[in-house]
Every structure is written in structure tokens, then in C-alpha cells.
Short mmCIF file of C-alpha atoms in Angstrom, two decimals:
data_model
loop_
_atom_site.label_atom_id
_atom_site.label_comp_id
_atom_site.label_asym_id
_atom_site.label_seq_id
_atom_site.Cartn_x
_atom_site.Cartn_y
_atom_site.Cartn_z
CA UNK A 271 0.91 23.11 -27.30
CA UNK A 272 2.86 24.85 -24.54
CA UNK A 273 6.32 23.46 -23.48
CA UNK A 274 4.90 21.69 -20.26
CA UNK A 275 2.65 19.56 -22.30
CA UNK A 276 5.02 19.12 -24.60
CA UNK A 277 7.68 17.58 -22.30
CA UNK A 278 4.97 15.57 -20.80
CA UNK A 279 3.68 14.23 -24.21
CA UNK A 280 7.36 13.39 -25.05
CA UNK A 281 8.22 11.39 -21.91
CA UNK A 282 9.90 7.81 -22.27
CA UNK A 283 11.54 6.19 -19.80
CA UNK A 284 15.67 6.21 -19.94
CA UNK A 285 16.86 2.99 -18.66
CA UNK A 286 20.61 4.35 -19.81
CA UNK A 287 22.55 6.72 -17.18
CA UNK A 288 26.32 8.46 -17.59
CA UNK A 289 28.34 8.07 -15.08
CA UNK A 290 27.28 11.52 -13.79
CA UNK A 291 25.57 11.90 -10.26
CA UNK A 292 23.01 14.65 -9.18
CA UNK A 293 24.11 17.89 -7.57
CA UNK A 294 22.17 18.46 -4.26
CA UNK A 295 20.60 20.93 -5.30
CA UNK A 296 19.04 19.40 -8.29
CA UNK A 297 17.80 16.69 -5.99
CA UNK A 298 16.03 19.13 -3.81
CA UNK A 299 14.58 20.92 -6.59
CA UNK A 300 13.27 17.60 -7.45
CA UNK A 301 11.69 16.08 -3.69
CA UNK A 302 10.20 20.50 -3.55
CA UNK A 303 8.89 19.48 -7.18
CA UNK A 304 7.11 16.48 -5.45
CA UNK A 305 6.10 17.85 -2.66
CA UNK A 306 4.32 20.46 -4.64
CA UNK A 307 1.66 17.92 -6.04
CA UNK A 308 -1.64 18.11 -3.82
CA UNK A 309 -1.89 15.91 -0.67
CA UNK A 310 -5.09 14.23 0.59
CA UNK A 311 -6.09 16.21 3.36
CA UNK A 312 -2.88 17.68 4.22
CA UNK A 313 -1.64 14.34 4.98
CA UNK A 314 1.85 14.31 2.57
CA UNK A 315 1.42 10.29 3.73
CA UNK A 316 4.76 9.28 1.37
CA UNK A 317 8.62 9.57 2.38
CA UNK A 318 11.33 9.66 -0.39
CA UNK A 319 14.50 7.80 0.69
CA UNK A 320 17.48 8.93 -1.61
CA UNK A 321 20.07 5.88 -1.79
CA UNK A 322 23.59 6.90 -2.32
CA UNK A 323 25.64 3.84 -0.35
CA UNK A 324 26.92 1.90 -2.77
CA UNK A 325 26.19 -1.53 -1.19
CA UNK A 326 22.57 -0.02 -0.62
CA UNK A 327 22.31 0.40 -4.24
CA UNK A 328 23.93 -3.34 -5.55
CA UNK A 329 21.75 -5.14 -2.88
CA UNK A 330 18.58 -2.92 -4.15
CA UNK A 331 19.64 -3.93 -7.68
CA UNK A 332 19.78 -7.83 -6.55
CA UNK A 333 16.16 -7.31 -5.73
CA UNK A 334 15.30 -5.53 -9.25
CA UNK A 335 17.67 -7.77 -11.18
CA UNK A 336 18.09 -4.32 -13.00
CA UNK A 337 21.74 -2.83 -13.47
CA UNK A 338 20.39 0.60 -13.90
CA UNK A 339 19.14 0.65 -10.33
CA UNK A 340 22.61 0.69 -9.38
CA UNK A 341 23.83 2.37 -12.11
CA UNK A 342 22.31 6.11 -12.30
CA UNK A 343 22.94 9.61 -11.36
CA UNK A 344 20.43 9.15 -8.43
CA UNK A 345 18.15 6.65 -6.91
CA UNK A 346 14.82 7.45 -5.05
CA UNK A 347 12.82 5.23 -3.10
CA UNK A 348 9.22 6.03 -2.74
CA UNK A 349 7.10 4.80 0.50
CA UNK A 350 3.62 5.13 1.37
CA UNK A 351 4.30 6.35 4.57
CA UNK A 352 1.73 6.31 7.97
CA UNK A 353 4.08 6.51 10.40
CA UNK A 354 4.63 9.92 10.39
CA UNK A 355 0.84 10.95 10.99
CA UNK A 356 1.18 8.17 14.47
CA UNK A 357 4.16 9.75 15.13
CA UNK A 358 2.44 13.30 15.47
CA UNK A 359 0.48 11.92 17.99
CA UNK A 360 0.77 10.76 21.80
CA UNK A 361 0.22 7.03 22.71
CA UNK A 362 -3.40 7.30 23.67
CA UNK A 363 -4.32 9.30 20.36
CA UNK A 364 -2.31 7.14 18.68
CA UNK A 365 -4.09 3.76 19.71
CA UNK A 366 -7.22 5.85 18.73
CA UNK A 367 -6.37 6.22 15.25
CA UNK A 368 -5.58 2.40 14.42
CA UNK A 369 -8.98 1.48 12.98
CA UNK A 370 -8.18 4.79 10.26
CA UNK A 371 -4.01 3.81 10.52
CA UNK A 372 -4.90 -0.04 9.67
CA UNK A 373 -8.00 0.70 6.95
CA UNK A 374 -7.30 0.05 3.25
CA UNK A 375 -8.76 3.76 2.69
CA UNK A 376 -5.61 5.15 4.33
CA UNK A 377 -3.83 2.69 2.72
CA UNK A 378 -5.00 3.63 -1.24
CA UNK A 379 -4.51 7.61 0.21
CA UNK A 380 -1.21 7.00 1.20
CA UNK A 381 0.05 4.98 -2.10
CA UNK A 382 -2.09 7.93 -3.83
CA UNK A 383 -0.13 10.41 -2.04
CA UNK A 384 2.79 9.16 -3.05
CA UNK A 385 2.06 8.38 -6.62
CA UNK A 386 1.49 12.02 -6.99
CA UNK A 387 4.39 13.44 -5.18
CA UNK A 388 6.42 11.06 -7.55
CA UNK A 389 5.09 12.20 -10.74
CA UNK A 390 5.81 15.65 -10.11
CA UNK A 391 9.61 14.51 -9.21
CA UNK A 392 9.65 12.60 -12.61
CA UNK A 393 8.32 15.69 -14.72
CA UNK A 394 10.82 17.94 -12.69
CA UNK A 395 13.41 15.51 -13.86
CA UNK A 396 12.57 15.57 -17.53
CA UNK A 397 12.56 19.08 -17.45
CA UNK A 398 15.89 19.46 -15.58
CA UNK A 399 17.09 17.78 -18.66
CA UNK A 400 17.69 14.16 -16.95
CA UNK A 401 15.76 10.86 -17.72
CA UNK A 402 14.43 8.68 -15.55
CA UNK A 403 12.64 5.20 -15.17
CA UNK A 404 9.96 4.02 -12.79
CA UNK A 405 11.03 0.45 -11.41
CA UNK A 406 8.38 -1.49 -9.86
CA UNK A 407 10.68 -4.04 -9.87
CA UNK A 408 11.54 -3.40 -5.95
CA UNK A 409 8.02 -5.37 -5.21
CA UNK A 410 10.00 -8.21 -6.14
CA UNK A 411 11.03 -8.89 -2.62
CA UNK A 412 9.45 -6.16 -0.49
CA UNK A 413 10.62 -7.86 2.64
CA UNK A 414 14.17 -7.73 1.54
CA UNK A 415 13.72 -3.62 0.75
CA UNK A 416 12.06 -3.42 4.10
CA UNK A 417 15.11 -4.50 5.85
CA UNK A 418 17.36 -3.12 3.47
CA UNK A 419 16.11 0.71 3.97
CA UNK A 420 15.00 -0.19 7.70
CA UNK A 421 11.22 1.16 7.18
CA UNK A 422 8.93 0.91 10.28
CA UNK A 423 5.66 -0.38 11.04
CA UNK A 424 3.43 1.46 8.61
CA UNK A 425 5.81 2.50 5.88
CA UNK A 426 6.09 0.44 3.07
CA UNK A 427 7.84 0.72 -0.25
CA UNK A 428 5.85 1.38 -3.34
CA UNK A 429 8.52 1.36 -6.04
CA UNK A 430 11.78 3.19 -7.10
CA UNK A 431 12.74 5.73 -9.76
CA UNK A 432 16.50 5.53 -11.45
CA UNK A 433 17.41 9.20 -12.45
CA UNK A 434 20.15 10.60 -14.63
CA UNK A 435 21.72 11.84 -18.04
CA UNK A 436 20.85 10.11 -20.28
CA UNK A 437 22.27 7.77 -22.65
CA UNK A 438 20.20 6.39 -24.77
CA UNK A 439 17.03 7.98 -26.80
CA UNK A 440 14.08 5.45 -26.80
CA UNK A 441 11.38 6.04 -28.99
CA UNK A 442 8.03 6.66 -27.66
CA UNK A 443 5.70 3.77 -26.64
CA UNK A 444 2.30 4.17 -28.05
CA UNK A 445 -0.87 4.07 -25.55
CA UNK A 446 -4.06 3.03 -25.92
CA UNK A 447 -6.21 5.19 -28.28
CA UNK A 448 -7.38 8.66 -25.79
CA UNK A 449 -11.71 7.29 -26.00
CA UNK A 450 -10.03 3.89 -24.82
CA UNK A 451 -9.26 4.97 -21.77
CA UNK A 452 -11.40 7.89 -21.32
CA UNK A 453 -15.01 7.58 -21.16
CA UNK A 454 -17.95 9.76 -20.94
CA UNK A 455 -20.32 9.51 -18.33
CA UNK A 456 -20.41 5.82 -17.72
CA UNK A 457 -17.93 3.31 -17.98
CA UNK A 458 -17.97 1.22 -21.09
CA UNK A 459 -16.06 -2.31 -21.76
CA UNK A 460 -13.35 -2.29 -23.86
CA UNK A 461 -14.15 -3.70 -27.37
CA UNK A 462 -12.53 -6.53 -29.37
CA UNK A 463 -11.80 -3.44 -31.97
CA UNK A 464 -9.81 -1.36 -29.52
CA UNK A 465 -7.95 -4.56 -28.79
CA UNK A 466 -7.30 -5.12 -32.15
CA UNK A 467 -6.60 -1.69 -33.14
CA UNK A 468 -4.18 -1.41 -30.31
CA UNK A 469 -2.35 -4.74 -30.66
CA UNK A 470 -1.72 -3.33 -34.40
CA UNK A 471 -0.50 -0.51 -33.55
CA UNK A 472 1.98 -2.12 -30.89
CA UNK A 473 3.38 -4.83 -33.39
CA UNK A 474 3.95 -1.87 -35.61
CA UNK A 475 5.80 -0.03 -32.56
CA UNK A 476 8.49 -3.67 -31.87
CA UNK A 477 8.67 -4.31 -35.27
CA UNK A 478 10.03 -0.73 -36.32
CA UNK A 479 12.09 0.77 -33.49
CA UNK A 480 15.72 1.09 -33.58
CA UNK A 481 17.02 -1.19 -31.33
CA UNK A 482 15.56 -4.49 -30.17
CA UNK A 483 13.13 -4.96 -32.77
CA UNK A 484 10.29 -7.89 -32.54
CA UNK A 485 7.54 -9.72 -33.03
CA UNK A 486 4.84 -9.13 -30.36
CA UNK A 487 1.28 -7.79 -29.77
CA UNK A 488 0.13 -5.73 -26.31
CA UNK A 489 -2.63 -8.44 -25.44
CA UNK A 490 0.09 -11.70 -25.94
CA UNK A 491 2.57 -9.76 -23.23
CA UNK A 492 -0.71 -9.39 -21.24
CA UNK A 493 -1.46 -13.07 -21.25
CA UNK A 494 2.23 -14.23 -20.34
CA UNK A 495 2.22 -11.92 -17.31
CA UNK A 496 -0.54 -12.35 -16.01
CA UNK A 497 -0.66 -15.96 -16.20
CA UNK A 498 2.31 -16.60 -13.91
CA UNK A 499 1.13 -15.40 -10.25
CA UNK A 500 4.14 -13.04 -9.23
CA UNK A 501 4.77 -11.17 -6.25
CA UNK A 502 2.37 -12.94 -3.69
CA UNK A 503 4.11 -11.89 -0.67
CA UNK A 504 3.12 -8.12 -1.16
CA UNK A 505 -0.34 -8.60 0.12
CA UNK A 506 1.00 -10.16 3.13
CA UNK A 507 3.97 -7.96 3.94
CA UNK A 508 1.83 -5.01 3.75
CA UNK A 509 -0.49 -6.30 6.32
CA UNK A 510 2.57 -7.32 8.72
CA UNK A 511 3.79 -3.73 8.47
CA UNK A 512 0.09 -3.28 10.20
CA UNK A 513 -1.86 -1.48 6.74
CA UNK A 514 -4.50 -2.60 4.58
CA UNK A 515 -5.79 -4.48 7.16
CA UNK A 516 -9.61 -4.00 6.71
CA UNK B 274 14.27 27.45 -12.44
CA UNK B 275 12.83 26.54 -15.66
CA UNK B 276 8.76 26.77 -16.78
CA UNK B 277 7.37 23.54 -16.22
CA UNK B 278 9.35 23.90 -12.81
CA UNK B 279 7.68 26.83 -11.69
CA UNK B 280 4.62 25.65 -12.47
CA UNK B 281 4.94 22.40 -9.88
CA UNK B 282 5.77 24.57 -8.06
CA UNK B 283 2.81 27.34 -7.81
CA UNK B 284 -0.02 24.33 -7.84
CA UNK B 285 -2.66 25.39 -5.59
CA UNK B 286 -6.12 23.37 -5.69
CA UNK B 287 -8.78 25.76 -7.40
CA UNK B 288 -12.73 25.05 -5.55
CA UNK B 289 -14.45 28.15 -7.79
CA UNK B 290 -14.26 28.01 -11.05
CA UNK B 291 -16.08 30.45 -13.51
CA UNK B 292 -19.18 28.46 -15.07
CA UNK B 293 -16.97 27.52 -18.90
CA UNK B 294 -17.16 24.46 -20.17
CA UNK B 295 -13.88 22.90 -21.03
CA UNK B 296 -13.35 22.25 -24.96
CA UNK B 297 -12.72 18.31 -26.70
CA UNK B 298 -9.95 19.49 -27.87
CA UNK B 299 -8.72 20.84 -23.67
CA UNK B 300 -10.36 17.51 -22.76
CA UNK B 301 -8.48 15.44 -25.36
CA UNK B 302 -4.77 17.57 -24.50
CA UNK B 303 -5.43 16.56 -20.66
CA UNK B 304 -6.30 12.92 -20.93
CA UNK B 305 -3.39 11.72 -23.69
CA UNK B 306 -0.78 14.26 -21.71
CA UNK B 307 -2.01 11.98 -18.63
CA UNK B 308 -1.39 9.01 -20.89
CA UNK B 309 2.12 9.57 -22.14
CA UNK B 310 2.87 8.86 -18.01
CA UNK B 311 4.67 5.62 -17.24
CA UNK B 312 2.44 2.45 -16.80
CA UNK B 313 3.29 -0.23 -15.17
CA UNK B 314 4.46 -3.32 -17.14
CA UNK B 315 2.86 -1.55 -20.52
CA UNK B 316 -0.68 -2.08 -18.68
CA UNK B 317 -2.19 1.45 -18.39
CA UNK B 318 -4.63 -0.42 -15.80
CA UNK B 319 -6.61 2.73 -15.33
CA UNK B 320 -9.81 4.57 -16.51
CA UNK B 321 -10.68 8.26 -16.67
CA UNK B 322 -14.53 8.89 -16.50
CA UNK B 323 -15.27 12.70 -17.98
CA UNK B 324 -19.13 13.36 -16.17
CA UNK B 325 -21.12 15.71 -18.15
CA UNK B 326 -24.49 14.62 -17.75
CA UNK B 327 -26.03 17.14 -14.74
CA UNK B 328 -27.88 14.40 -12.99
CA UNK B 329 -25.05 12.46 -12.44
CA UNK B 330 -22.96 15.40 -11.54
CA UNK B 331 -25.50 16.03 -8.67
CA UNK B 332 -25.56 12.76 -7.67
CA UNK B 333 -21.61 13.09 -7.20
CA UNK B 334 -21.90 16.22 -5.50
CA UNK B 335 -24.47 14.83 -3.11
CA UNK B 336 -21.52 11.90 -2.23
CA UNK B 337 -18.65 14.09 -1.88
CA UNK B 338 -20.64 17.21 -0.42
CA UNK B 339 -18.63 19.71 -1.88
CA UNK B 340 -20.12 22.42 -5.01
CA UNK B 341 -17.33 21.90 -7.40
CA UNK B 342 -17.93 18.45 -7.63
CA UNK B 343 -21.09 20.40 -9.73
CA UNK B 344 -19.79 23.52 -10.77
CA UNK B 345 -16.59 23.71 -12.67
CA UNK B 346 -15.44 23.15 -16.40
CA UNK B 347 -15.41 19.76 -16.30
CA UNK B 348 -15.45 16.53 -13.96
CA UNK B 349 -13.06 13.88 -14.24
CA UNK B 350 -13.17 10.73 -12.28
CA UNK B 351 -10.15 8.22 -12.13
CA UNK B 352 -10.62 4.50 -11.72
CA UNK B 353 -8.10 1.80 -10.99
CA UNK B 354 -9.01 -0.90 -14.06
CA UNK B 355 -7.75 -4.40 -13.79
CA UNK B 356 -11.46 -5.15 -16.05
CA UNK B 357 -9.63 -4.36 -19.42
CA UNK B 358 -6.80 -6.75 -18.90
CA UNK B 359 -8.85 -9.30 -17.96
CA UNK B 360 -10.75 -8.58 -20.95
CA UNK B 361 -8.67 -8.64 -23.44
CA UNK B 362 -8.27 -12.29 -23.18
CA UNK B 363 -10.36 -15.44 -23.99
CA UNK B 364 -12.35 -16.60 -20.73
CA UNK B 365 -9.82 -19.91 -20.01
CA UNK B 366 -7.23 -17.19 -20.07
CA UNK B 367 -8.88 -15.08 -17.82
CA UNK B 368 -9.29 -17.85 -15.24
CA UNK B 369 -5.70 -18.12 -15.23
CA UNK B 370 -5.45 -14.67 -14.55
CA UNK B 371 -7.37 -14.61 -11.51
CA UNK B 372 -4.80 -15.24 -9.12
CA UNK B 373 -2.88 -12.07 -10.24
CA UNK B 374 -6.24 -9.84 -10.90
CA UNK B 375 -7.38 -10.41 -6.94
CA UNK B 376 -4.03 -9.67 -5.39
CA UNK B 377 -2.85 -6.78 -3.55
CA UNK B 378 -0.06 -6.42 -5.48
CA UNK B 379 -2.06 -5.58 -8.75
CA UNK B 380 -4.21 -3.48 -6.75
CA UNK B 381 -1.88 -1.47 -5.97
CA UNK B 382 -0.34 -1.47 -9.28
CA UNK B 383 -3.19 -0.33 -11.03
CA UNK B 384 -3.81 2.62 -8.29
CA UNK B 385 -0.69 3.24 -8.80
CA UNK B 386 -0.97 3.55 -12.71
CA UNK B 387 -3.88 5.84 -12.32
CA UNK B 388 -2.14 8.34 -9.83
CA UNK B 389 0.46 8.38 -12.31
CA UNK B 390 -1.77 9.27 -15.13
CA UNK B 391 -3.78 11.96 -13.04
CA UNK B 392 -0.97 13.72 -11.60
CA UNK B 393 0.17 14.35 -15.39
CA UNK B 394 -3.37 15.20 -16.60
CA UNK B 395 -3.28 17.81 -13.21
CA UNK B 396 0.14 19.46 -14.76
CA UNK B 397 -1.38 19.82 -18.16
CA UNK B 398 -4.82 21.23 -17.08
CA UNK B 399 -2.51 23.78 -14.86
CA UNK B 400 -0.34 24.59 -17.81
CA UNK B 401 -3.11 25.53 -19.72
CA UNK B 402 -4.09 28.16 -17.50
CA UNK B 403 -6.58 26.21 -15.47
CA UNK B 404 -7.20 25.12 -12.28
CA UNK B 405 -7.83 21.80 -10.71
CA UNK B 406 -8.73 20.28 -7.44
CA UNK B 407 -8.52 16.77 -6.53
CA UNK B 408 -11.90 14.73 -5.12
CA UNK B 409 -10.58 12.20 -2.43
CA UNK B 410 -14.44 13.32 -0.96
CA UNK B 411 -15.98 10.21 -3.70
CA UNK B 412 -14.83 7.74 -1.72
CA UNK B 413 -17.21 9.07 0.70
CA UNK B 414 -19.74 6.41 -0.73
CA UNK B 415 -17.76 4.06 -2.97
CA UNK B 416 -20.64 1.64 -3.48
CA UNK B 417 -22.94 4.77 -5.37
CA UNK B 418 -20.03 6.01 -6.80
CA UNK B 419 -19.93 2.61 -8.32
CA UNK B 420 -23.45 2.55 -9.21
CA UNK B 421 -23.62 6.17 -10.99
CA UNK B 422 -21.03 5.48 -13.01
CA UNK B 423 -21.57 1.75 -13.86
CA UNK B 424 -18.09 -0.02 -13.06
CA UNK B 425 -17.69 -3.39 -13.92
CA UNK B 426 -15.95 -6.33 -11.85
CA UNK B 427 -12.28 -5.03 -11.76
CA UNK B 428 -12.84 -1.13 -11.93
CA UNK B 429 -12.97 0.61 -8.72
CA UNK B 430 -13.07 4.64 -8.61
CA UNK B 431 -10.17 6.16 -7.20
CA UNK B 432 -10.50 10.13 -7.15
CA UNK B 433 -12.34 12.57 -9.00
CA UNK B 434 -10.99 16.07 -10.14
CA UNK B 435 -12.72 19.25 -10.81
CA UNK B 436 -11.42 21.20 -13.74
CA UNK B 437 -12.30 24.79 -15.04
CA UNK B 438 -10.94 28.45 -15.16
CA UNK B 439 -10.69 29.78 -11.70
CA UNK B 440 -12.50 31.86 -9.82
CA UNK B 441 -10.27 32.25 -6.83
CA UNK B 442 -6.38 32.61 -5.91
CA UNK B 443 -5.91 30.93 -2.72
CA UNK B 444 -2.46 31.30 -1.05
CA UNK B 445 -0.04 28.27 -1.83
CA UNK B 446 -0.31 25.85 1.25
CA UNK B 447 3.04 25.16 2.70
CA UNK B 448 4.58 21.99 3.25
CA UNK B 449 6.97 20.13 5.36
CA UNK B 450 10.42 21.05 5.00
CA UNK B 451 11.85 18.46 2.32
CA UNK B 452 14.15 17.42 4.76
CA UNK B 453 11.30 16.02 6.66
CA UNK B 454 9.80 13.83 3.85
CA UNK B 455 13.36 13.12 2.30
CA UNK B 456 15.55 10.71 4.27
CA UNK B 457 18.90 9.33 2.76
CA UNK B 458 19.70 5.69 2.69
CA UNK B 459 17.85 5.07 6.01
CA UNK B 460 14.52 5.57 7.02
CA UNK B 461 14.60 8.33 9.70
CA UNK B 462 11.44 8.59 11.82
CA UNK B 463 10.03 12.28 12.36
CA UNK B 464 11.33 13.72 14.96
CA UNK B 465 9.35 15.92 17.45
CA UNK B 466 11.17 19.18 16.70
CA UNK B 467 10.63 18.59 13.03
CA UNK B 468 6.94 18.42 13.83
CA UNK B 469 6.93 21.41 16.20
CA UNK B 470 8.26 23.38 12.99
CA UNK B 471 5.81 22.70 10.43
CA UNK B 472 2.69 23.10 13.49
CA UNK B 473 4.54 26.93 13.73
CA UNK B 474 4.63 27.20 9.84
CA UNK B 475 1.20 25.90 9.44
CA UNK B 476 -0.27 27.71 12.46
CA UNK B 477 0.96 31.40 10.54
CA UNK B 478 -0.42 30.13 7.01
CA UNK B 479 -3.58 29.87 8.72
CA UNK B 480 -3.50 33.14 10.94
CA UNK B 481 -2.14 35.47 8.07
CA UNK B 482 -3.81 34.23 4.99
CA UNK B 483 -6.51 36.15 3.19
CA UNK B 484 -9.48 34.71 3.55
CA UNK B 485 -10.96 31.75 6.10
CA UNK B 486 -8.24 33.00 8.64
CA UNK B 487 -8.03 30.55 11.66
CA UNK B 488 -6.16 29.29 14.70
CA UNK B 489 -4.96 25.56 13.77
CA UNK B 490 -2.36 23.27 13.88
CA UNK B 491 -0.84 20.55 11.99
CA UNK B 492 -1.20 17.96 14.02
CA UNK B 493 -4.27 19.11 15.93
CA UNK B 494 -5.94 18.68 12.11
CA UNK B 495 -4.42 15.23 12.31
CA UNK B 496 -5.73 14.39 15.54
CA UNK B 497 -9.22 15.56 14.65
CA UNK B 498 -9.80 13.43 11.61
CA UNK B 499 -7.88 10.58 12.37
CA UNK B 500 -9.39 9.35 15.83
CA UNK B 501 -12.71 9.50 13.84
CA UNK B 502 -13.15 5.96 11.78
CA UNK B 503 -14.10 7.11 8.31
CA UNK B 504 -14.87 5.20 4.94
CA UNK B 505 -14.74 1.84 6.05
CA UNK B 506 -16.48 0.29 3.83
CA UNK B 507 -14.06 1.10 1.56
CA UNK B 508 -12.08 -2.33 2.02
CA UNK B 509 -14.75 -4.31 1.55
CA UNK B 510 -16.08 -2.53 -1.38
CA UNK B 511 -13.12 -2.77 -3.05
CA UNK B 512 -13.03 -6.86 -2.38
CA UNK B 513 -16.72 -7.24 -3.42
CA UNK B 514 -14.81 -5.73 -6.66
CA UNK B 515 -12.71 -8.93 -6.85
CA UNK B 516 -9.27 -6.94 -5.86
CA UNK B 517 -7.20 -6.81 -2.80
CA UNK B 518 -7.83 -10.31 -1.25
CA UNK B 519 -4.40 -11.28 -0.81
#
């Protein structure tokens, strides 16, 4: 196992920051990092907005209901980002590439773009030494963030990612057994077993670690989720900001 | 600039690799180092499809019209998979689901969870001395990608990615300057002179690189694909799958 796979394999995500912010030049190591990751069709459809205002950050935290999105040693916010590619253009080439612009394919490249560019910036940031922690929680209330980080008509935000020193050591979550997930030639349904086996393996995981020990399986969490409809407005608000239209 | 650093930073997509077969155990490395990425919500709402059978292969290659799709070390195709959550729960449960299953929000969170996964399982494969290219070119023709591979209600493919030892070094593509994709606390739109700077960088990548030397631009490219309406049945594929509605 070489030391990149070996960071990867160790990853867990550090919700637990000192009071310590990030030189500039570690942050552009990390956005080069991100930018690194391939691109569909040379698009680099994403933008990364960096939030260092203070009230930024609190009002961003209101929305997460998360004190480490405040508290960190930096905050990125990634965006699938369309405007640019309009931008590029002239008005008349620009009305010609709304049925593309508006499409839920450019949509799913964009977020894919994105997604990619942030991973890199994440493994950059474990290997810098610093932690960080993916927070959805931003889809909350997208149309607050919106305002918030004043994105235009076809940017939206996809989620944020708290970075820092850490101060705390997690252990690491377990996954899903590797033939779960992966699957050979055609795709086959998961199994009652692989439940089982996994939902064992999780209680083991709560029941164990450190700090907040406690009783709970994978497929219970599952069912109180996904039970309560959350974050309706996002299908919406996407479509307002004139994406995923079709 | 540490290891794993450099390596982010020296990707380049590989489209000729030598004809060896990737081993389980390379297989196995890539898909749980693509695993130990953050999930969403503990969901890991994604599934990775290794194709080794040569007729399906060739059916693939047919969709995305590219060789490596056929001829590498090994094919990997991601899917966004809302079908095992929904799965692992008893079918009144599952009805209750249904409101979060079909919305955009979980859409996106599972594409999202994928990305996340493949970028990692892209690191690994390149710090193993391999070489990888990402397959945007499936969604081409979702609805046979579908059909090869057999994806239930709730599974919808993503991207594939060809993996192998390579057979080429192309020249590392540039990017836009991270100043460009990077904004701080405010959305800044792209200014003209920014894009006059990467159409100049991009213009001498083409003109002085090795091989398939040209005379192109940036935002010509854009122009050129993006006034043409492509993959639009990609929307309604993907709501035929019982995602995205609202």
C-alpha cells in the first residue's frame, strides 16, 4: 500500500478545528489540487467561493445549524457553476446554448465537475496534514446561500467543506462490504444478507467507539431519514436559477 | 509539496493503455480506496459496475464511440443508487420513502456520493502507477447503457472510467488560473480579460504540444459544442428512473 492510498483509506471526517486559519498559500495549493481532477470536456463547470467574513460564516452556520461551519481554519463553498461557459459567449451564442445551459445533462456534468474538483481539494487537505468535513447541510436553505454568496442565474451551491487542524481523532466509519457496492458486469440487488451483515457491523462500530457510543443499526438511520421529506425547495430553486430544466 | 500532492497534480487522462488486465487484488485497492470517501448522511448511494465480459464492453464502446471504452485494463462504470436504500426497507417503508427517493435533492445527493467515490478510486488507480480516463461519452445513450448493464428503478449510470497501464504521455492540459474558479466571499462573474487569458494559454497548449497539434480556442471549443443540443433524453431518462421529479 503506497502512502496515497493509505491516506485515502484512512480518511474520516474532522468536525473539530483549532483556532488556526489557513495560510494563502495552503489554500491555493488546495483550489490547484482541485482543479487538477479531470473536467468534462474542458468545461471546469464548478466555482469555489472561499468565505472568510465573519458574518458570512455565522449566517452560513444558521443555515447548517453546524458550529464548525463557522468555526474552522477555512471554509469553501462549492457551486456547480454554468455561468461562466454563457459568459464566454456573446448574446446571440448565448441564447443558442439555452436548450444545453437549461438540460439536466449539463446540470449532472456540472455537479460532476464539481464533485471531482472537491475531492481532490479534500485529499490535498488530508495530506497537508488538516482535516476536513463535507457539509451538505447548506441544502438546508439553498435560497438563503444563494443570497448570502450572491450566485447568479446558473450557479448554484452544491455543498460546503469546513477545513482545519484538527482536534479531535474520530475513528473510522465502516462501509459497506467492497462486492456490495461493486458489481461485475451487471447490476445485482442488494441482499437481505448484506443488509444484515452491514447493520452488524455498524452496531458494532456505535456501540464501541470512544466517544458518543450507541445503540443503532445503518438500515434504522435509513428509515428515520428518509421517512421525513427534507429539503423540498432544492428541486425548485435549482430550476429558478434556470438548470435542470428538461 | 508532498507525494499525494504531486500526484493531483500531474493527473492527465490516459486513452491507450497496454492490453493488461488489472488484478482483484488492483480492482479491490481501487474500489474500497473509493469507498473510504465521504458519503452523504452514511448513505454511500452509489454503485460501481467493473465490465469484463467483451460483448458488453463492445456494446459500451459502440455508445460512447471511443476504443478505450474496449481496450484498457479494466472498465468501471459509476451509477448514482437510490435502489439500495429503498431496499433495505420493508415495502410500507419504502412508500414512505418515495417522496425523498424522487426528489432532486436526493438526486443530486447520490451523484454527488458517486463523484465522490470515483474521484478517490481515480487517485488510487493513478497512485498505483496507472492511468485512467473518465467516460462522460455513456451518457451518449443512457437508455442502452441502462439496458446492458441491467439497472433497476433507482440506479441511473453516471460515468464510466477506463483503467490500465498506459500507453501514452500526453502533455498535462492547463487550466484556468485558480483565481478564475476561486472567488472569496462573493460570487465574482468571469470577467472578459480573465477569459482572453486562458483562450491565449489554451491556444499555445494546443499549437506547441506533441502530438494532434492544432489552432483552437477556449471558448471557440465552447461555442462549438454548446450551440449543438446534445443528450436530451437524458432528463427524461433519468425521471422514467423515478428520480429528479421535483
Amino acid at each position: 500500500m503506497n502512502e496515497t492510498i493509505n491516506l485515502l483509506m484512512n480518511h474520516r471526517s474532522i468536525r473539530k478545528f483549532k483556532d488556526e486559519k489557513l495560510t494563502e498559500s495552503q489554500i491555493k495549493t488546495i483550489v490547484e489540487a482541485g482543479q487538477a481532477a479531470s473536467t468534462s470536456s474542458y468545461y471546469q463547470a464548478y466555482s469555489i467561493i472561499g468565505v472568510t467574513d465573519l458574518n458570512i460564516k455565522q449566517q452560513l452556520r444558521e443555515v447548517s445549524g453546524q458550529p464548525y461551519v463557522e468555526e474552522n481554519g477555512h471554509l469553501f463553498v462549492f457551486c456547480a457553476d454554468l455561468n461562466r461557459l454563457a459568459q464566454s459567449q456573446d448574446e446571440t451564442t448565448r441564447e443558442q446554448m439555452k436548450t444545453n445551459l437549461e438540460s439536466t445533462e449539463f446540470f449532472m456534468m456540472a455537479t460532476i465537475d464539481a464533485t471531482l474538483a472537491a475531492q481532490n481539494c479534500a485529499v490535498a487537505t488530508e495530506s497537508l496534514g488538516l482535516g476536513m468535513c463535507y457539509l451538505g447541510s447548506l441544502r438546508n436553505d439553498v435560497n438563503r446561500v444563494n443570497d448570502i454568496l450572491n450566485l447568479p442565474e446558473y450557479v448554484v451551491p452544491l455543498f460546503g467543506m469546513a477545513v482545519g487542524v484538527p482536534e479531535e481523532k474520530p475513528e473510522r466509519k465502516p462501509r459497506f462490504d467492497w462486492t456490495t457496492v461493486y458489481h461485475e458486469n451487471q447490476y445485482d440487488i442488494t441482499t437481505a444478507a448484506e443488509f444484515h451483515a452491514f447493520d452488524k457491523t455498524v452496531t458494532d462500530y456505535y456501540t464501541h467507539r470512544a466517544t458518543n457510543g450507541r445503540d443503532d443499526q445503518w438500515s434504522e438511520q435509513i428509515k428515520r431519514k428518509l421517512t421525513n421529506p427534507m429539503r423540498q425547495d432544492v428541486g425548485p430553486f435549482i430550476q429558478d436559477k434556470s438548470l435542470n430544466r428538461h
